[in-house]
mmCIF file of C-alpha atoms in Angstrom:
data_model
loop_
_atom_site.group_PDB
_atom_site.id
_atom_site.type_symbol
_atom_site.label_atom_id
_atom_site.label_comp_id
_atom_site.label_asym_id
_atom_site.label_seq_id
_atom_site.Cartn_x
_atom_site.Cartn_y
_atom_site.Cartn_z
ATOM 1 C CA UNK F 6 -22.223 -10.497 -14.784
ATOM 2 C CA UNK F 7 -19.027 -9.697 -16.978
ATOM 3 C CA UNK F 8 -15.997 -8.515 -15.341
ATOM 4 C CA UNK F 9 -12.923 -7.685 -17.464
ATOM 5 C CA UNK F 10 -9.282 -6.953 -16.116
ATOM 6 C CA UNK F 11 -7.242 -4.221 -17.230
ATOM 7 C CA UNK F 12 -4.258 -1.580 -16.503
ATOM 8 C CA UNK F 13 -5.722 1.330 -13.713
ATOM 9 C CA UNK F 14 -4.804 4.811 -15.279
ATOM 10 C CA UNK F 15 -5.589 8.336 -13.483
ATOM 11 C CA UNK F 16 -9.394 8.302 -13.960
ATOM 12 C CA UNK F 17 -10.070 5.386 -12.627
ATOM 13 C CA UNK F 18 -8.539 6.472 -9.018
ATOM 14 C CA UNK F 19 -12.181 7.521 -8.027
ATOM 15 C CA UNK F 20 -13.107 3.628 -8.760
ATOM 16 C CA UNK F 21 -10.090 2.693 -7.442
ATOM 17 C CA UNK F 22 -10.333 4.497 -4.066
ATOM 18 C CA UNK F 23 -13.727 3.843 -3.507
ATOM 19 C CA UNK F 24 -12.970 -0.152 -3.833
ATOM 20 C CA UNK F 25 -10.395 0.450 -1.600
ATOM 21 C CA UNK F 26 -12.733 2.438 1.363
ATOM 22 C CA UNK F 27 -15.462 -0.341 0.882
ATOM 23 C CA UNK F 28 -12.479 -3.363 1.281
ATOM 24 C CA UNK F 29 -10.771 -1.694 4.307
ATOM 25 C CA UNK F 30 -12.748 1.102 5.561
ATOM 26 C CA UNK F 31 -10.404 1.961 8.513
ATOM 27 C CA UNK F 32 -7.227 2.661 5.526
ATOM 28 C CA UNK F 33 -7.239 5.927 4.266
ATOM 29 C CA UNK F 34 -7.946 5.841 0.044
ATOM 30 C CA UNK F 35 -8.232 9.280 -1.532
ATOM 31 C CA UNK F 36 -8.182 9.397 -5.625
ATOM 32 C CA UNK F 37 -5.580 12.074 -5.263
ATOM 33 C CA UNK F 38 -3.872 10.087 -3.005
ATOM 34 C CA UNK F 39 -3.828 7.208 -5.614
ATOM 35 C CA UNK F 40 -3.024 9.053 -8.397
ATOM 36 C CA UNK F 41 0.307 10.767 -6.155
ATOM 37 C CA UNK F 42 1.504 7.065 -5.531
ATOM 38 C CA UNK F 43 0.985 5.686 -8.704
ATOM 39 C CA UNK F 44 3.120 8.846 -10.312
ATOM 40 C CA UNK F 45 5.878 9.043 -7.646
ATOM 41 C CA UNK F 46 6.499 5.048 -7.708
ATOM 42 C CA UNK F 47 9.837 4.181 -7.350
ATOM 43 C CA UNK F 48 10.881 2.734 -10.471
ATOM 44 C CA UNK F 49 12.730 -0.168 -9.248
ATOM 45 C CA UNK F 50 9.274 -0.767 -7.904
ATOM 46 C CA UNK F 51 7.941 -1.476 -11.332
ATOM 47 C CA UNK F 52 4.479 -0.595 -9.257
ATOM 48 C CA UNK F 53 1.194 -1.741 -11.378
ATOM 49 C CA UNK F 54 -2.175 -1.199 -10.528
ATOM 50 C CA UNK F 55 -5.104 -2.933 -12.163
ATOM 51 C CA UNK F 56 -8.710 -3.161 -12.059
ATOM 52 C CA UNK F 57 -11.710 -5.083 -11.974
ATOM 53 C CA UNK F 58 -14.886 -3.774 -13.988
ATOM 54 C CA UNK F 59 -18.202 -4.940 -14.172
ATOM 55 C CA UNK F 60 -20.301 -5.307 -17.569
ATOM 56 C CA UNK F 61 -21.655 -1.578 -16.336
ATOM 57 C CA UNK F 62 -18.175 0.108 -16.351
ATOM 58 C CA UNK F 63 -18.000 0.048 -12.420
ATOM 59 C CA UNK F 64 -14.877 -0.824 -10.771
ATOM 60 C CA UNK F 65 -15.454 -3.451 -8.732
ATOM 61 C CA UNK F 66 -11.758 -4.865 -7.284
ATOM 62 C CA UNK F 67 -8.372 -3.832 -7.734
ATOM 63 C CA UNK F 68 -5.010 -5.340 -7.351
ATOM 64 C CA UNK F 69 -1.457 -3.760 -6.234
ATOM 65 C CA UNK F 70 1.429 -5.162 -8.034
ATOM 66 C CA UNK F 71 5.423 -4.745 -7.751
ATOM 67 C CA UNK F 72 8.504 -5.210 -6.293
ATOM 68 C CA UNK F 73 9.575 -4.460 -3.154
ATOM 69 C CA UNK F 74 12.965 -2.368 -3.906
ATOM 70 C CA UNK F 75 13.608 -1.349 -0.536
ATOM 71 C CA UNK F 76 13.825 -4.870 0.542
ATOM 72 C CA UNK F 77 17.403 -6.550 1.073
ATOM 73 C CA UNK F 78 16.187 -9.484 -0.657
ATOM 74 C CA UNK F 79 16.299 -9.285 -4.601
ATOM 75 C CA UNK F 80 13.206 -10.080 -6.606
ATOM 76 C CA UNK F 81 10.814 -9.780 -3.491
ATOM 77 C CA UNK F 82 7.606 -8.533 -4.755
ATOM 78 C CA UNK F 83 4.045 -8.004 -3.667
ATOM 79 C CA UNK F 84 0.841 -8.839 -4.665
ATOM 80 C CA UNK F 85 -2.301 -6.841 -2.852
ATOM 81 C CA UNK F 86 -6.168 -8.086 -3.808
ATOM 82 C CA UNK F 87 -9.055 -5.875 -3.043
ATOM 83 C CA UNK F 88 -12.717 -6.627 -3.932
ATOM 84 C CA UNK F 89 -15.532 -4.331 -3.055
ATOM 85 C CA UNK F 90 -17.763 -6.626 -0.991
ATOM 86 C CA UNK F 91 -20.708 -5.621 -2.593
ATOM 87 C CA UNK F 92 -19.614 -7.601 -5.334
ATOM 88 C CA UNK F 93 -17.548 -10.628 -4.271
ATOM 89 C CA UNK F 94 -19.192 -14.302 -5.755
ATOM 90 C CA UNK F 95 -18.370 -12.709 -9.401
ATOM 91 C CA UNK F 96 -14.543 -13.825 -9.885
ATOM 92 C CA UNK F 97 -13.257 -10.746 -10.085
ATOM 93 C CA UNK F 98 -10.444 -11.858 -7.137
ATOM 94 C CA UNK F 99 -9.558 -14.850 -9.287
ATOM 95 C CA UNK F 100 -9.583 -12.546 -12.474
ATOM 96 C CA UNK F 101 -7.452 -9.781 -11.108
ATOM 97 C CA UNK F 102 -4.678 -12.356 -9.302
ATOM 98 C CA UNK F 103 -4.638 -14.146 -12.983
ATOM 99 C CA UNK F 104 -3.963 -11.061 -14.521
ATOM 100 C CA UNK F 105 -0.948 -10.047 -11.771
ATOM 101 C CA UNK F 106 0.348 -13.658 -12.410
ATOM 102 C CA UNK F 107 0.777 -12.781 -15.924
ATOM 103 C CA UNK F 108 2.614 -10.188 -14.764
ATOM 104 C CA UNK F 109 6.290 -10.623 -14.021
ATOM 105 C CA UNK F 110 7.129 -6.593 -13.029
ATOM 106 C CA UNK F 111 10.566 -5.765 -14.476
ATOM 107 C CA UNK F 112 12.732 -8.943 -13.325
ATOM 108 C CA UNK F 113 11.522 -11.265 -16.296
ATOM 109 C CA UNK F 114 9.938 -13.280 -13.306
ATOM 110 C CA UNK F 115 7.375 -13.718 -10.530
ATOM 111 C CA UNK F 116 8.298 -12.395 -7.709
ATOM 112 C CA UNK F 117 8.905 -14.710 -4.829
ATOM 113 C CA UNK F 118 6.841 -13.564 -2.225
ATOM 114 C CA UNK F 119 3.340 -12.384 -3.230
ATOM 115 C CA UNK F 120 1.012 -11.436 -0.337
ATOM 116 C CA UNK F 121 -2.933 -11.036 -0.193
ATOM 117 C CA UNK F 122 -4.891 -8.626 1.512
ATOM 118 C CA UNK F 123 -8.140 -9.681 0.998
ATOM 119 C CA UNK F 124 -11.445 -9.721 3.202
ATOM 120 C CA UNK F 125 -11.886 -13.147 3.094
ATOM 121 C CA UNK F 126 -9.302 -15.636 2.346
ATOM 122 C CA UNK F 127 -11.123 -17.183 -0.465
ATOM 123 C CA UNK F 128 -8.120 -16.000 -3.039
ATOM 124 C CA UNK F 129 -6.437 -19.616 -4.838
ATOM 125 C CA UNK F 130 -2.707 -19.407 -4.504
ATOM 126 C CA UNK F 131 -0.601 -18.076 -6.975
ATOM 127 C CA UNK F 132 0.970 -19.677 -9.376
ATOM 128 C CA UNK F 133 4.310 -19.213 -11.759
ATOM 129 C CA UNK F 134 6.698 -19.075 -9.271
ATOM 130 C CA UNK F 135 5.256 -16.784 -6.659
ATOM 131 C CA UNK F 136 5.002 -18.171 -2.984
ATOM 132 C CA UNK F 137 1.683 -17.674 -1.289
ATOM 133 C CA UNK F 138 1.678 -16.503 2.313
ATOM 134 C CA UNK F 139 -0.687 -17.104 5.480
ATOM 135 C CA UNK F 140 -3.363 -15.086 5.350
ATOM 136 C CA UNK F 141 -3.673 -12.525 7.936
ATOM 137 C CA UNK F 142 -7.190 -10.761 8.617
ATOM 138 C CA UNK F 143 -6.785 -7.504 10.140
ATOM 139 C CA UNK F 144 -8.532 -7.629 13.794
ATOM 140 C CA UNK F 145 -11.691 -5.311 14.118
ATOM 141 C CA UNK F 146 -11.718 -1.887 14.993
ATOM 142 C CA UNK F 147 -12.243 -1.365 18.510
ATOM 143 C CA UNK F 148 -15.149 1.423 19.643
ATOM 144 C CA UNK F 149 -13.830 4.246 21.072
ATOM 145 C CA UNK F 150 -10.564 4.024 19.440
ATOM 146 C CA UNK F 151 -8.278 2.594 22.627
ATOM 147 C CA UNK F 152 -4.971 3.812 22.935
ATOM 148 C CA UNK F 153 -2.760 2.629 24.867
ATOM 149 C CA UNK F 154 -1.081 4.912 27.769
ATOM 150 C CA UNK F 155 1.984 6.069 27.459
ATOM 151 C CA UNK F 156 4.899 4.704 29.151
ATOM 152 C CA UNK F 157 5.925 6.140 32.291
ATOM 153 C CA UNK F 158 7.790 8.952 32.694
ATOM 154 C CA UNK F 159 7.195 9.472 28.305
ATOM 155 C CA UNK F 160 5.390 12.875 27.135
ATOM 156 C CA UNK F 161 3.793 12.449 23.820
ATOM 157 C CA UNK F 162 3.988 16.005 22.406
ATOM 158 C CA UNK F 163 1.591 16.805 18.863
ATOM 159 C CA UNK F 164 4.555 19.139 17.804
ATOM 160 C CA UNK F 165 6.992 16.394 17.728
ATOM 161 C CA UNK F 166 4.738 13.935 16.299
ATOM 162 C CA UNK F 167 3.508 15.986 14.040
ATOM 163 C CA UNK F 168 6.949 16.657 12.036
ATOM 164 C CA UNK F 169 6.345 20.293 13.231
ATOM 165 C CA UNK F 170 9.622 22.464 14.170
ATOM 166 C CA UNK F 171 11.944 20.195 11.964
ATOM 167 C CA UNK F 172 12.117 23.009 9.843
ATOM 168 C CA UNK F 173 11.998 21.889 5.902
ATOM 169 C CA UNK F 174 14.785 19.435 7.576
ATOM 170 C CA UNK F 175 13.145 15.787 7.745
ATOM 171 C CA UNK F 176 16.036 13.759 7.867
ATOM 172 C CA UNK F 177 15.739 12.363 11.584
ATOM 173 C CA UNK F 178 12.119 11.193 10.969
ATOM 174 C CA UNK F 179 13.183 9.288 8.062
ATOM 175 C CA UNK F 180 15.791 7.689 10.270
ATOM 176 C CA UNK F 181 13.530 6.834 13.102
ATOM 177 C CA UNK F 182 11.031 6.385 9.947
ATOM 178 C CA UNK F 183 13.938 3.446 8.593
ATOM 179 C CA UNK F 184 14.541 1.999 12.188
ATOM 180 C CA UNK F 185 11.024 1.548 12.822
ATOM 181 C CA UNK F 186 10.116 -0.046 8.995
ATOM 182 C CA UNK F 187 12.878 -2.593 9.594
ATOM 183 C CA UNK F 188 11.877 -3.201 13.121
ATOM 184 C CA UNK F 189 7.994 -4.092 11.674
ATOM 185 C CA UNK F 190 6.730 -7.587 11.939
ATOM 186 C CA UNK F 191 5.937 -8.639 8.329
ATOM 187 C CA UNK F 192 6.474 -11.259 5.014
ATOM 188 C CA UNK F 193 9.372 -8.991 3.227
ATOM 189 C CA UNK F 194 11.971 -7.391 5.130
ATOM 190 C CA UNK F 195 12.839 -3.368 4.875
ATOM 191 C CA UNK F 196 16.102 -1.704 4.748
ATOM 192 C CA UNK F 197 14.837 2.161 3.888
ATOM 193 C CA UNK F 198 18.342 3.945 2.395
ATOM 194 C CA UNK F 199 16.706 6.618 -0.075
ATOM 195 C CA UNK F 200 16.045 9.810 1.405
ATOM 196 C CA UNK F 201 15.693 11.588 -1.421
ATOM 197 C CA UNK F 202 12.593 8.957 -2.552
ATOM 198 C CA UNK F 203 11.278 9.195 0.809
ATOM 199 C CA UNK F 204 11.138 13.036 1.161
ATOM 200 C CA UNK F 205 9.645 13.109 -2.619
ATOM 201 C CA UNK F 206 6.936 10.745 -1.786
ATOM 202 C CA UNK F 207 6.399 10.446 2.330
ATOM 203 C CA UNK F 208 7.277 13.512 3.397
ATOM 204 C CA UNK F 209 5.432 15.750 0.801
ATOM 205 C CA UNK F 210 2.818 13.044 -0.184
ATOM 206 C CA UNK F 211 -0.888 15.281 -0.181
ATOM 207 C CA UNK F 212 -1.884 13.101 3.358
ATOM 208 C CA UNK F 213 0.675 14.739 5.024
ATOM 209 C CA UNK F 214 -0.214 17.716 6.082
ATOM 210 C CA UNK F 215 1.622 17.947 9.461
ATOM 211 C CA UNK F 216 4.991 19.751 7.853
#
């Protein structure tokens, strides 16, 4: 089967979304949701989404491409691979991470990190500068959704968590929102300093709906 590679525009966020549901069914993928991000991107993101489509004109894997700009580290970037596994075996992994190679977003380079989330680690490393990194499956859901109890003496209240009462005034949850990003095990490092950008696209992004 033919699979081309190209730039993902606003109709293809159905595709999109639904490649994303099938790859990691316990992330939440909306088209609207896709189409928000892809609008609001920071612009020292350089943020480009492409897709995979079969000789039928379905969608069949997408990639995530840009830079990290809220990283302290210049000319971080990140590279995200998703294939629907209904249709893994027909390159269109290798195709889309070619096509992100290719692609040196806004710095004239590749960036030095690029990370895969993938399924299966069956991705080859990049190439043109970019350094691969361990692959890291995400562990399986658990049934029942365990949760952990809280801490004694802590009440968890929904108001609070929620974003409730804040009153059109979100700044302390995008400080505890900044402490928390930095504090997050990962490959790139975060230092969160734009409130502005975060309000814009956290704090009224369309899967909020707890304001």
């Amino acid at each position: 089967m033919t699979v081309i590679v190209r730039y993902a525009g606003d109709g293809d966020a159905e595709g999109f979304a639904r490649v994303r549901r099938a790859a990691l069914p316990f992330m939440l993928a909306t088209p609207e949701q896709l189409v928000f991000d892809w609008t609001h991107a920071h612009p020292d993101s350089h943020a480009r989404p492409f897709v995979a489509v079969a000789g039928d004109g379905a969608i069949v894997g997408t990639v995530q491409l840009g830079i990290a700009h809220d990283s302290p580290e210049p000319g971080i970037g990140s590279l995200n691979v998703y294939v629907d596994p209904a249709h893994q075996g027909l390159g269109a992994g290798t195709l889309l991470l070619r096509a992100a190679e290719s692609t040196s977003p806004g710095t004239g380079r590749a960036p030095s990190i690029a990370g895969s989330w993938t399924r299966r680690s069956t991705v080859p490393g990049p190439g043109g500068g970019a350094t691969p990194q361990p692959f890291r499956p995400f562990p399986p859901a658990r049934p029942g959704g365990d949760r952990a109890a809280a801490a004694p003496g802590a009440a968890l209240r929904r108001r609070a968590a929620h974003g409730r009462g804040l009153r059109g005034r979100p700044r302390p949850l995008f400080e505890l929102d900044a402490v928390t990003s930095a504090d997050e095990p990962g490959d790139v490092r975060v230092a969160m300093d734009d409130y502005a950008h975060w309000r814009e696209t956290t704090w009224n992004h369309p899967s909020w709906t707890g304001r």
